[in-house]
Coordinates of C-alpha atoms and ligand atoms in Angstrom, one line a residue:
X1 CA 0.0 0.0 0.0
X2 CA 1.7 3.3 -1.1
X3 CA 2.2 6.0 1.5
X4 CA 3.6 9.5 1.5
X5 CA 4.1 12.1 4.3
X6 CA 2.4 14.8 2.3
X7 CA 0.1 14.4 -0.7
X8 CA -0.4 17.4 -2.9
X9 CA -3.3 17.3 -5.3
X10 CA -2.7 19.5 -8.3
X11 CA 0.3 20.8 -10.2
X12 CA -0.5 24.5 -10.6
X13 CA 1.5 27.4 -9.1
X14 CA 0.2 26.8 -5.6
X15 CA 0.9 23.0 -5.4
X16 CA 4.3 23.3 -7.1
X17 CA 5.5 26.3 -5.0
X18 CA 4.4 24.6 -1.8
X19 CA 6.1 21.4 -2.8
X20 CA 9.5 23.1 -3.6
X21 CA 9.5 25.1 -0.4
X22 CA 8.5 22.2 1.8
X23 CA 10.9 19.7 0.2
X24 CA 13.8 22.1 0.7
X25 CA 13.0 22.8 4.3
X26 CA 12.3 19.2 5.1
X27 CA 14.4 16.7 3.1
X28 CA 13.3 14.1 5.6
X29 CA 9.6 14.2 4.3
X30 CA 8.3 12.3 1.3
X31 CA 6.1 14.5 -0.9
X32 CA 3.9 13.2 -3.7
X33 CA 2.2 15.4 -6.2
X34 CA -0.7 13.8 -8.0
X35 CA -2.2 15.6 -11.0
X36 CA -5.1 14.4 -13.1
X37 CA -3.6 15.0 -16.5
X38 CA -0.3 16.2 -17.8
X39 CA 1.5 18.3 -15.1
X40 CA 1.3 21.5 -17.1
X41 CA -2.4 21.2 -17.8
X42 CA -3.4 23.9 -15.4
X43 CA -5.1 27.3 -15.1
X44 CA -1.7 28.5 -14.1
X45 CA 0.0 28.0 -17.5
X46 CA -2.8 30.0 -19.1
X47 CA -2.2 33.1 -17.0
X48 CA -1.3 36.0 -19.2
X49 CA -1.4 39.4 -17.4
X50 CA 1.0 38.5 -14.5
X51 CA 1.3 39.0 -10.8
X52 CA 0.5 42.1 -8.8
X53 CA 3.3 43.2 -6.5
X54 CA 4.3 46.6 -5.1
X55 CA 7.9 46.9 -6.3
X56 CA 8.3 50.7 -6.5
X57 CA 7.6 52.2 -3.1
X58 CA 8.2 55.7 -4.5
X59 CA 5.3 55.7 -6.9
X60 CA 3.2 52.9 -5.3
X61 CA 2.6 51.7 -1.8
X62 CA 1.2 48.6 0.0
X63 CA -1.6 50.9 1.3
X64 CA -2.7 51.6 -2.3
X65 CA -2.6 48.0 -3.3
X66 CA -4.5 47.1 -0.1
X67 CA -7.1 49.8 -0.9
X68 CA -7.6 48.6 -4.5
X69 CA -8.0 45.0 -3.3
X70 CA -10.6 46.0 -0.7
X71 CA -12.5 48.1 -3.1
X72 CA -12.6 45.4 -5.7
X73 CA -13.8 42.9 -3.1
X74 CA -16.8 45.2 -2.3
X75 CA -16.3 45.2 1.4
X76 CA -16.2 41.4 1.7
X77 CA -12.5 40.9 2.0
X78 CA -10.8 40.0 5.2
X79 CA -8.6 43.0 5.7
X80 CA -5.9 41.2 7.8
X81 CA -5.5 38.6 5.1
X82 CA -5.3 41.4 2.4
X83 CA -2.6 43.1 4.4
X84 CA -0.7 39.9 4.9
X85 CA -0.7 38.9 1.2
X86 CA 0.2 42.3 -0.1
X87 CA 3.0 42.9 2.4
X88 CA 4.5 39.5 1.7
X89 CA 4.3 39.9 -2.1
X90 CA 7.9 41.3 -2.7
X91 CA 9.5 38.4 -0.7
X92 CA 7.5 35.7 -2.5
X93 CA 8.3 37.4 -5.9
X94 CA 12.0 37.3 -5.0
X95 CA 11.7 33.6 -4.3
X96 CA 9.9 33.0 -7.6
X97 CA 12.7 34.8 -9.4
X98 CA 15.3 32.8 -7.5
X99 CA 13.5 29.7 -8.8
X100 CA 14.1 30.9 -12.3
X101 CA 11.0 32.8 -13.3
X102 CA 11.8 35.8 -15.6
X103 CA 9.7 39.0 -15.7
X104 CA 10.1 41.7 -18.3
X105 CA 12.1 44.9 -17.7
X106 CA 11.9 48.2 -19.6
X107 CA 14.8 49.9 -21.4
X108 CA 15.9 51.5 -18.2
X109 CA 16.3 48.1 -16.6
X110 CA 13.3 48.7 -14.3
X111 CA 10.3 46.3 -14.1
X112 CA 8.0 46.8 -17.0
X113 CA 4.9 47.1 -14.9
X114 CA 1.5 46.6 -16.5
X115 CA -1.8 48.2 -15.5
X116 CA -5.1 46.3 -15.1
X117 CA -8.7 47.0 -14.1
X118 CA -9.2 48.2 -10.5
X119 CA -5.5 49.0 -9.9
X120 CA -4.6 52.6 -9.2
X121 CA -1.0 52.0 -10.2
X122 CA 1.0 50.1 -12.8
X123 CA 2.1 47.1 -10.6
X124 CA 1.7 43.9 -12.7
X125 CA 4.9 42.0 -13.3
X126 CA 4.6 39.9 -16.4
X127 CA 6.5 37.7 -18.8
X128 CA 5.2 39.2 -22.1
X129 CA 1.6 37.9 -22.2
X130 CA 2.5 34.4 -21.1
X131 CA 3.4 34.9 -17.4
X132 CA 1.8 31.7 -16.2
X133 CA 3.5 29.5 -18.7
X134 CA 6.8 30.9 -17.6
X135 CA 6.1 30.2 -14.0
X136 CA 4.7 26.7 -14.6
X137 CA 7.7 25.7 -16.7
X138 CA 10.3 27.0 -14.2
X139 CA 8.6 25.4 -11.2
X140 CA 8.1 22.1 -13.0
X141 CA 11.7 21.9 -14.0
X142 CA 12.8 22.2 -10.3
X143 CA 10.2 19.7 -9.2
X144 CA 11.7 17.1 -11.4
X145 CA 15.1 17.7 -10.0
X146 CA 14.1 17.5 -6.3
X147 CA 14.8 14.1 -4.7
X148 CA 12.0 14.0 -2.1
X149 CA 9.2 15.0 -4.5
X150 CA 7.5 12.4 -6.7
X151 CA 5.3 13.8 -9.5
X152 CA 2.6 11.5 -10.7
X153 CA 0.8 12.6 -13.9
X154 CA -2.5 11.1 -14.9
X155 CA -3.4 10.4 -11.3
X156 CA -6.8 11.7 -10.4
X157 CA -7.6 11.9 -6.7
X158 CA -11.2 10.8 -6.3
X159 CA -12.0 10.7 -2.6
X160 CA -10.4 11.8 0.7
X161 CA -10.5 9.4 3.6
X162 CA -11.1 10.7 7.1
X163 CA -10.9 9.0 10.5
X164 CA -12.2 10.4 13.8
X165 CA -10.2 9.9 17.0
X166 CA -11.1 11.5 20.3
X167 CA -13.6 13.7 18.5
X168 CA -11.0 15.0 16.1
X169 CA -11.3 14.3 12.4
X170 CA -8.1 13.6 10.5
X171 CA -7.5 13.1 6.8
X172 CA -5.6 9.8 6.6
X173 CA -5.4 9.1 2.9
X174 CA -6.9 9.3 -0.5
X175 CA -8.3 7.1 -3.2
X176 CA -7.0 7.9 -6.7
X177 CA -7.5 6.7 -10.2
X178 CA -4.2 5.7 -11.9
X179 CA -5.1 6.4 -15.5
X180 CA -1.9 4.9 -16.8
X181 CA -2.8 1.5 -15.4
X182 CA -6.6 1.9 -15.3
X183 CA -6.7 1.1 -11.6
X184 CA -8.1 2.7 -8.5
X185 CA -5.7 2.7 -5.6
X186 CA -5.3 4.1 -2.1
X187 CA -2.5 6.1 -0.6
X188 CA -1.9 6.7 3.1
X189 CA -0.8 10.2 4.1
X190 CA 0.1 12.3 7.1
X191 CA -1.3 15.5 5.5
X192 CA -3.0 16.4 2.3
X193 CA -2.8 19.7 0.4
X194 CA -5.6 20.4 -2.1
X195 CA -4.4 22.7 -4.9
X196 CA -7.0 21.7 -7.4
X197 CA -7.8 25.1 -9.0
X198 CA -11.3 26.4 -9.8
X199 CA -14.6 25.3 -11.4
X200 CA -15.0 27.4 -14.5
X201 CA -16.1 24.3 -16.5
X202 CA -19.5 24.5 -14.8
X203 CA -20.3 27.4 -17.0
X204 CA -21.0 27.5 -20.8
X205 CA -18.5 30.3 -21.5
X206 CA -15.3 29.9 -19.6
X207 CA -11.6 30.7 -19.9
X208 CA -10.8 27.7 -17.7
X209 CA -9.3 24.4 -19.1
X210 CA -11.1 21.1 -18.9
X211 CA -9.4 20.2 -15.6
X212 CA -11.3 23.0 -13.8
X213 CA -14.3 20.9 -12.6
X214 CA -14.3 21.8 -8.9
X215 CA -12.9 18.4 -7.7
X216 CA -11.3 19.9 -4.7
X217 CA -14.4 21.6 -3.6
X218 CA -16.5 18.5 -4.0
X219 CA -14.1 16.2 -2.3
X220 CA -13.6 18.6 0.6
X221 CA -17.4 19.0 1.0
X222 CA -17.8 15.3 1.1
X223 CA -15.2 15.1 3.8
X224 CA -17.3 17.6 5.8
X225 CA -15.1 20.6 5.3
X226 CA -16.6 24.1 5.2
X227 CA -17.0 25.7 1.8
X228 CA -17.6 29.4 1.6
X229 CA -18.5 32.2 -0.9
X230 CA -19.1 30.0 -3.9
X231 CA -21.7 32.5 -5.0
X232 CA -18.9 34.8 -6.1
X233 CA -17.8 33.6 -9.5
X234 CA -15.7 36.1 -11.4
X235 CA -16.5 36.6 -15.1
X236 CA -13.7 38.0 -17.2
X237 CA -15.1 40.7 -19.6
X238 CA -12.8 40.0 -22.5
X239 CA -12.8 36.4 -23.7
X240 CA -12.6 36.0 -27.4
X241 CA -16.1 35.3 -28.7
X242 CA -15.7 32.0 -30.6
X243 CA -19.2 30.4 -30.7
X244 CA -19.3 27.2 -28.6
X245 CA -15.6 26.8 -28.2
X246 CA -14.6 25.6 -24.7
X247 CA -12.5 27.0 -23.2
X248 CA -12.6 30.5 -24.7
X249 CA -9.3 32.2 -25.4
X250 CA -8.6 35.1 -23.0
X251 CA -7.7 38.5 -24.2
X252 CA -5.8 39.7 -21.1
X253 CA -7.0 42.6 -19.0
X254 CA -3.5 44.1 -19.6
X255 CA -4.7 44.9 -23.2
X256 CA -7.2 47.3 -21.7
X257 CA -4.5 48.6 -19.4
X258 CA -2.4 49.2 -22.5
X259 CA -5.2 51.4 -23.8
X260 CA -7.7 49.3 -25.8
X261 CA -11.3 50.3 -25.8
X262 CA -14.5 48.3 -25.5
X263 CA -17.1 49.4 -28.0
X264 CA -20.6 48.3 -29.0
X265 CA -22.1 47.4 -32.4
X266 CA -22.3 51.1 -33.2
X267 CA -18.6 51.4 -32.5
X268 CA -19.2 53.6 -29.4
X269 CA -17.5 53.3 -26.1
X270 CA -20.2 52.7 -23.5
X271 CA -18.5 51.7 -20.2
X272 CA -18.4 55.3 -18.8
X273 CA -22.2 55.0 -18.4
X274 CA -21.5 52.4 -15.7
X275 CA -18.3 53.5 -14.1
X276 CA -16.1 56.6 -14.3
X277 CA -13.0 54.3 -14.8
X278 CA -14.5 53.1 -18.1
X279 CA -12.4 50.2 -19.4
X280 CA -10.3 50.1 -16.3
X281 CA -13.2 49.5 -13.9
X282 CA -13.1 46.1 -12.1
X283 CA -14.1 42.9 -13.9
X284 CA -17.5 42.6 -12.2
X285 CA -18.6 46.0 -13.3
X286 CA -17.2 45.7 -16.9
X287 CA -18.7 42.2 -17.4
X288 CA -22.1 43.3 -16.1
X289 CA -22.0 46.4 -18.4
X290 CA -21.2 44.3 -21.4
X291 CA -24.0 41.8 -20.6
X292 CA -26.5 44.6 -20.4
X293 CA -25.2 46.1 -23.6
X294 CA -25.5 42.7 -25.4
X295 CA -29.0 42.2 -24.0
X296 CA -30.2 45.7 -25.1
X297 CA -28.7 45.5 -28.5
X298 CA -29.6 41.8 -29.0
X299 CA -26.0 41.1 -30.1
X300 CA -23.9 38.1 -29.2
X301 CA -20.7 40.1 -28.4
X302 CA -19.2 43.5 -28.2
X303 CA -15.7 44.5 -29.4
X304 CA -12.3 45.2 -28.2
X305 CA -10.7 48.0 -30.3
X306 CA -6.9 48.0 -30.4
X307 CA -6.6 49.9 -33.8
X308 CA -5.4 53.1 -32.3
X309 CA -2.6 51.5 -30.3
X310 CA 1.1 51.5 -31.2
X311 CA 1.2 48.3 -33.1
X312 CA 4.9 47.5 -32.7
X313 CA 4.6 48.0 -29.0
X314 CA 1.3 46.0 -28.9
X315 CA 3.0 43.1 -30.6
X316 CA 6.0 43.3 -28.3
X317 CA 3.8 43.1 -25.2
X318 CA 1.2 40.7 -26.5
X319 CA 2.9 38.2 -28.9
X320 CA 0.7 35.2 -27.9
X321 CA -2.5 37.1 -28.1
X322 CA -1.5 38.6 -31.5
X323 CA -0.5 35.2 -32.8
X324 CA -3.7 33.6 -31.6
X325 CA -5.8 36.2 -33.3
X326 CA -3.8 36.1 -36.5
X327 CA -4.2 32.3 -36.6
X328 CA -8.0 32.7 -36.9
X329 CA -7.7 35.6 -39.4
X330 CA -8.1 38.5 -36.9
X331 CA -5.6 41.3 -37.0
X332 CA -6.0 43.6 -34.0
X333 CA -4.2 46.5 -35.7
X334 CA -7.1 46.7 -38.3
X335 CA -9.9 44.4 -37.1
X336 CA -12.2 44.7 -34.1
X337 CA -11.9 41.8 -31.8
X338 CA -15.3 40.2 -30.7
X339 CA -15.4 39.6 -27.0
X340 CA -17.8 38.2 -24.4
X341 CA -17.7 37.8 -20.6
X342 CA -16.7 34.3 -19.5
X343 CA -16.5 32.5 -16.2
X344 CA -13.0 32.9 -15.1
X345 CA -12.2 32.7 -11.4
X346 CA -13.7 31.1 -8.4
X347 CA -13.5 33.8 -5.6
X348 CA -14.9 31.4 -2.9
X349 CA -13.9 27.9 -2.1
X350 CA -12.6 25.7 0.7
X351 CA -12.5 27.8 3.8
X352 CA -9.0 28.1 5.2
X353 CA -7.2 30.1 7.9
X354 CA -4.2 32.3 7.4
X355 CA -2.0 29.2 7.1
X356 CA -4.2 27.4 4.5
X357 CA -5.6 25.0 7.1
X358 CA -9.1 23.9 6.4
X359 CA -11.6 22.9 9.1
X360 CA -9.7 19.5 9.2
X361 CA -6.3 20.2 10.8
X362 CA -4.1 18.1 8.5
X363 CA -6.0 19.0 5.3
X364 CA -4.8 22.2 3.6
X365 CA -6.2 24.1 0.7
X366 CA -4.2 26.6 -1.3
X367 CA -4.6 28.5 -4.6
X368 CA -7.8 29.0 -6.4
X369 CA -9.7 26.2 -4.6
X370 CA -9.3 28.0 -1.3
X371 CA -11.4 30.7 0.2
X372 CA -8.8 32.8 2.1
X373 CA -10.6 36.1 2.5
X374 CA -8.4 37.9 0.0
X375 CA -10.9 38.4 -2.8
X376 CA -14.3 39.1 -1.2
X377 CA -16.9 39.5 -3.9
X378 CA -14.6 40.1 -6.8
X379 CA -10.9 39.3 -7.1
X380 CA -8.6 42.2 -8.1
X381 CA -6.8 41.4 -11.4
X382 CA -3.5 39.5 -11.0
X383 CA -4.0 38.9 -7.3
X384 CA -4.5 35.2 -7.8
X385 CA -1.0 34.1 -8.6
X386 CA 0.1 36.2 -5.7
X387 CA -2.4 34.6 -3.3
X388 CA -1.2 31.2 -4.5
X389 CA 2.4 32.0 -3.6
X390 CA 1.6 33.5 -0.3
X391 CA -0.6 30.7 0.9
X392 CA 1.7 28.1 -0.3
X393 CA 4.4 29.8 1.8
X394 CA 2.1 30.0 4.8
X395 CA 1.0 26.4 4.5
X396 CA 4.6 25.2 4.1
X397 CA 5.7 27.0 7.3
X398 CA 2.7 25.6 9.1
X399 CA 3.1 22.0 8.0
X400 CA 6.7 22.1 9.0
X401 CA 5.7 22.7 12.6
X402 CA 2.6 20.5 12.7
X403 CA 3.3 17.4 10.8
X404 CA 5.1 15.7 13.7
X405 CA 1.6 15.5 15.4
X406 CA 0.2 13.4 12.5
X407 CA 1.2 9.8 12.1
X408 CA 0.2 7.4 9.4
X409 CA -3.0 5.6 10.2
X410 CA -2.5 1.9 10.9
X411 CA -5.7 1.2 9.0
X412 CA -4.9 -0.3 5.7
X413 CA -8.0 0.4 3.6
X414 CA -8.9 -2.0 0.9
X415 CA -9.8 0.2 -2.1
X416 CA -13.6 0.3 -1.8
X417 CA -13.7 0.4 -5.5
X418 CA -11.4 -2.6 -6.1
X419 CA -13.9 -5.2 -7.0
X420 CA -15.6 -3.3 -9.8
X421 CA -14.9 -2.9 -13.4
X422 CA -13.5 0.5 -14.4
X423 CA -15.2 2.1 -17.4
X424 CA -13.9 5.2 -19.2
X425 CA -16.5 6.2 -21.7
X426 CA -16.9 9.9 -21.6
X427 CA -19.4 10.4 -24.5
X428 CA -22.8 10.2 -22.7
X429 CA -21.5 12.5 -20.0
X430 CA -20.5 15.2 -22.5
X431 CA -24.2 15.7 -23.2
X432 CA -25.0 15.8 -19.5
X433 CA -22.1 18.2 -18.9
X434 CA -23.5 20.6 -21.5
X435 CA -26.9 20.5 -19.8
X436 CA -25.3 21.3 -16.5
X437 CA -23.3 24.2 -18.0
X438 CA -26.5 25.6 -19.5
X439 CA -28.3 25.3 -16.2
X440 CA -25.7 26.9 -14.0
X441 CA -25.0 29.7 -16.5
X442 CA -28.6 30.7 -16.8
X443 CA -29.2 30.3 -13.1
X444 CA -26.1 32.3 -12.1
X445 CA -26.6 35.1 -14.6
X446 CA -30.3 35.5 -14.0
X447 CA -31.6 38.3 -11.8
X448 CA -34.5 36.3 -10.7
X449 CA -33.1 33.0 -9.7
X450 CA -35.3 30.0 -8.9
X451 CA -33.2 28.1 -6.4
X452 CA -35.8 25.4 -5.9
X453 CA -36.1 24.6 -9.7
X454 CA -32.3 24.7 -10.1
X455 CA -31.9 22.1 -7.3
X456 CA -34.6 20.0 -8.8
X457 CA -32.8 20.0 -12.2
X458 CA -29.5 19.0 -10.5
X459 CA -31.3 16.1 -9.0
X460 CA -32.7 15.1 -12.4
X461 CA -29.2 15.3 -13.9
X462 CA -27.8 13.1 -11.1
X463 CA -30.5 10.5 -11.8
X464 CA -29.7 10.5 -15.5
X465 CA -26.0 10.1 -14.7
X466 CA -26.7 7.3 -12.3
X467 CA -28.8 5.5 -14.9
X468 CA -25.8 5.4 -17.1
X469 CA -23.8 3.2 -14.8
X470 CA -24.1 -0.4 -13.7
X471 CA -23.9 -1.3 -10.0
X472 CA -20.7 -3.3 -10.5
X473 CA -18.8 -0.8 -12.3
X474 CA -17.1 2.5 -11.6
X475 CA -17.1 5.0 -14.4
X476 CA -14.5 7.7 -14.2
X477 CA -16.5 10.2 -16.2
X478 CA -19.3 9.6 -13.6
X479 CA -16.9 10.6 -10.8
X480 CA -16.0 13.8 -12.7
X481 CA -19.6 14.6 -13.4
X482 CA -20.6 13.9 -9.8
X483 CA -17.9 16.4 -8.6
X484 CA -19.4 19.0 -11.0
X485 CA -22.9 18.3 -9.7
X486 CA -21.8 18.6 -6.1
X487 CA -20.0 21.9 -6.7
X488 CA -22.9 23.2 -8.8
X489 CA -25.3 22.4 -5.9
X490 CA -23.0 24.3 -3.5
X491 CA -23.1 27.3 -5.8
X492 CA -26.8 27.2 -6.0
X493 CA -27.3 26.8 -2.3
X494 CA -24.8 29.6 -1.5
X495 CA -26.6 31.9 -4.0
X496 CA -29.4 32.5 -1.6
X497 CA -31.5 35.6 -2.5
X498 CA -29.9 37.8 0.2
X499 CA -26.4 37.0 -1.2
X500 CA -25.5 38.9 -4.3
X501 CA -23.5 37.3 -7.0
X502 CA -20.5 39.0 -8.5
X503 CA -21.8 39.3 -12.1
Ligands
FAD601 C1 -6.8 32.2 -19.1 C2 -6.5 32.6 -17.7 C3 -5.7 33.7 -17.4 C4 -5.3 34.1 -16.1 N1 -4.5 35.1 -15.9 C5 -4.1 35.4 -14.6 C6 -3.2 36.4 -14.4 O1 -2.7 37.1 -15.3 N2 -2.8 36.7 -13.1 C7 -3.4 36.0 -12.1 O2 -3.1 36.3 -10.9 N3 -4.3 35.0 -12.3 C8 -4.6 34.7 -13.5 N4 -5.5 33.7 -13.7 C9 -5.9 32.9 -12.6 C10 -4.8 32.0 -12.2 O3 -4.1 31.5 -13.3 C11 -5.3 30.8 -11.4 O4 -6.2 31.2 -10.4 C12 -4.1 30.1 -10.7 O5 -3.2 29.8 -11.7 C13 -4.6 28.8 -10.0 O6 -3.5 28.1 -9.6 P1 -3.7 26.8 -8.7 O7 -2.4 26.4 -8.2 O8 -4.7 27.1 -7.7 O9 -4.4 25.7 -9.6 P2 -4.4 25.4 -11.2 O10 -3.3 26.1 -11.9 O11 -5.7 25.6 -11.7 O12 -4.1 23.9 -11.2 C14 -5.0 22.9 -10.7 C15 -4.3 21.6 -10.7 O13 -5.1 20.6 -10.0 C16 -5.2 19.4 -10.8 N5 -6.4 18.7 -10.3 C17 -7.7 19.2 -10.3 N6 -8.5 18.2 -9.8 C18 -7.7 17.1 -9.5 C19 -7.9 15.8 -9.0 N7 -9.1 15.4 -8.7 N8 -6.8 15.0 -8.9 C20 -5.6 15.3 -9.3 N9 -5.3 16.6 -9.8 C21 -6.4 17.4 -9.9 C22 -5.2 19.9 -12.2 O14 -5.0 18.9 -13.1 C23 -4.2 21.0 -12.1 O15 -2.9 20.4 -12.1 C24 -5.9 33.3 -15.0 C25 -6.7 32.2 -15.3 C26 -7.0 31.8 -16.6 C27 -7.8 30.6 -16.8

């Protein structure tokens, strides 16, 4: 029966940064990272804009970054957490750079700081328009060279195991599906770190990749852990409108920071009607304004207008975005770029304290799957990669001190799934997934939500999914879909009428 001191679920920025920091501090501990697909298949590698850090105390200040974050979160952030994250940012950035990540500098050799919606200052460090890819690549290259870290790709964690002793619940292991060998197995652990990312795939239009199905939320909820603020899903205003494509390609907020306009079908800028900051208002405001405009004009998208910008400079800053547009016959220097809002970031999640500890002491949650108190109702642009670094650091320091108290459980669990056939036919579930996406999108974006009806429909989808399986088999797509249903149900329940959504 395999065992590891620490199991990390997910290989995005939070899981990898946590693993490296902990492995270096504690070479005596065995650390295993399981990730459900290829290691780089993450939200992290898609991040474009960059990471928000106050680096120039003459022009900018922690106070301003704190104020911007609190304002964006609409009074629902935890101010102490906001301060902690923003004040730690320069140190965490330094560590990331020491690990090899490169960020752009200007001709004067200073950081080439980008501006994004809701920020009162230029403070976004970036690697051209592929900051996440740079970070993911550099962290992964270190992971593979670190002796006490084992990285297992195509290993999908499907259930957490808990045991209760003297009224205290501990997380003692996890069941996982080893896709390489088509087998379900069990691993014993002393602590588990969930870094499973978000749940954008619950929505019809999303910028999130296929892995973002809310697995961490669903598994934690089944283990009895508190989940909070799932009613606050952030929609990004400028996803490239491309019909039914999933995920939608993102046109970074930094493009608006660079001076692009958002215009309607009559080629008029309309955002100033909604907020004095126009294109540079926060994402919730811009997304909502675009949706209203689309509804009023009965159009399927609005446009991003980059035609007035310095094209050489635009290309230098946004080579990947330019290349993507060009590949589909769009040339931002002369064409309007059609855009729609798309589900982008889960502001709520698994409730954690300032050390990333959940309501179970040896279960941690870091990165997008966690609700730390930083984002409130609406995450400030480029605060997410930062949050992932800070909470990975906090959790790593905490686990270093607490792990001694957690020993391996002597219970050797026989995989409860071991006697069944494993099936892997995704096709019928694709149809159900589309129905679920439609349901959650219309429920979430409606001003008159019918919670009861939505819950009933979830139940019907669950029945349909269950009808697709045989008692003696376990179907991996069923597990995926069940996680999506569980997370969807949590969103619906937490979207009670008195709680406003962020769109
Ligand atoms: C297009 C795009 C652009 C963005 N741009 C920015 C930006 O510029 N700045 C910024 O701050 N933020 C940005 N974000 C948000 C940011 O990228 C994410 O919030 C952040 O990268 C999340 O990191 P993470 O470590 O929490 O998880 P992720 O990077 O999402 O990784 C999750 C990992 O968990 C694994 N996983 C999930 N379920 C399981 C399971 N059951 N078993 C095993 N493994 C599992 C996945 O396979 C994956 O490896 C962007 C997001 C997107 C989608």
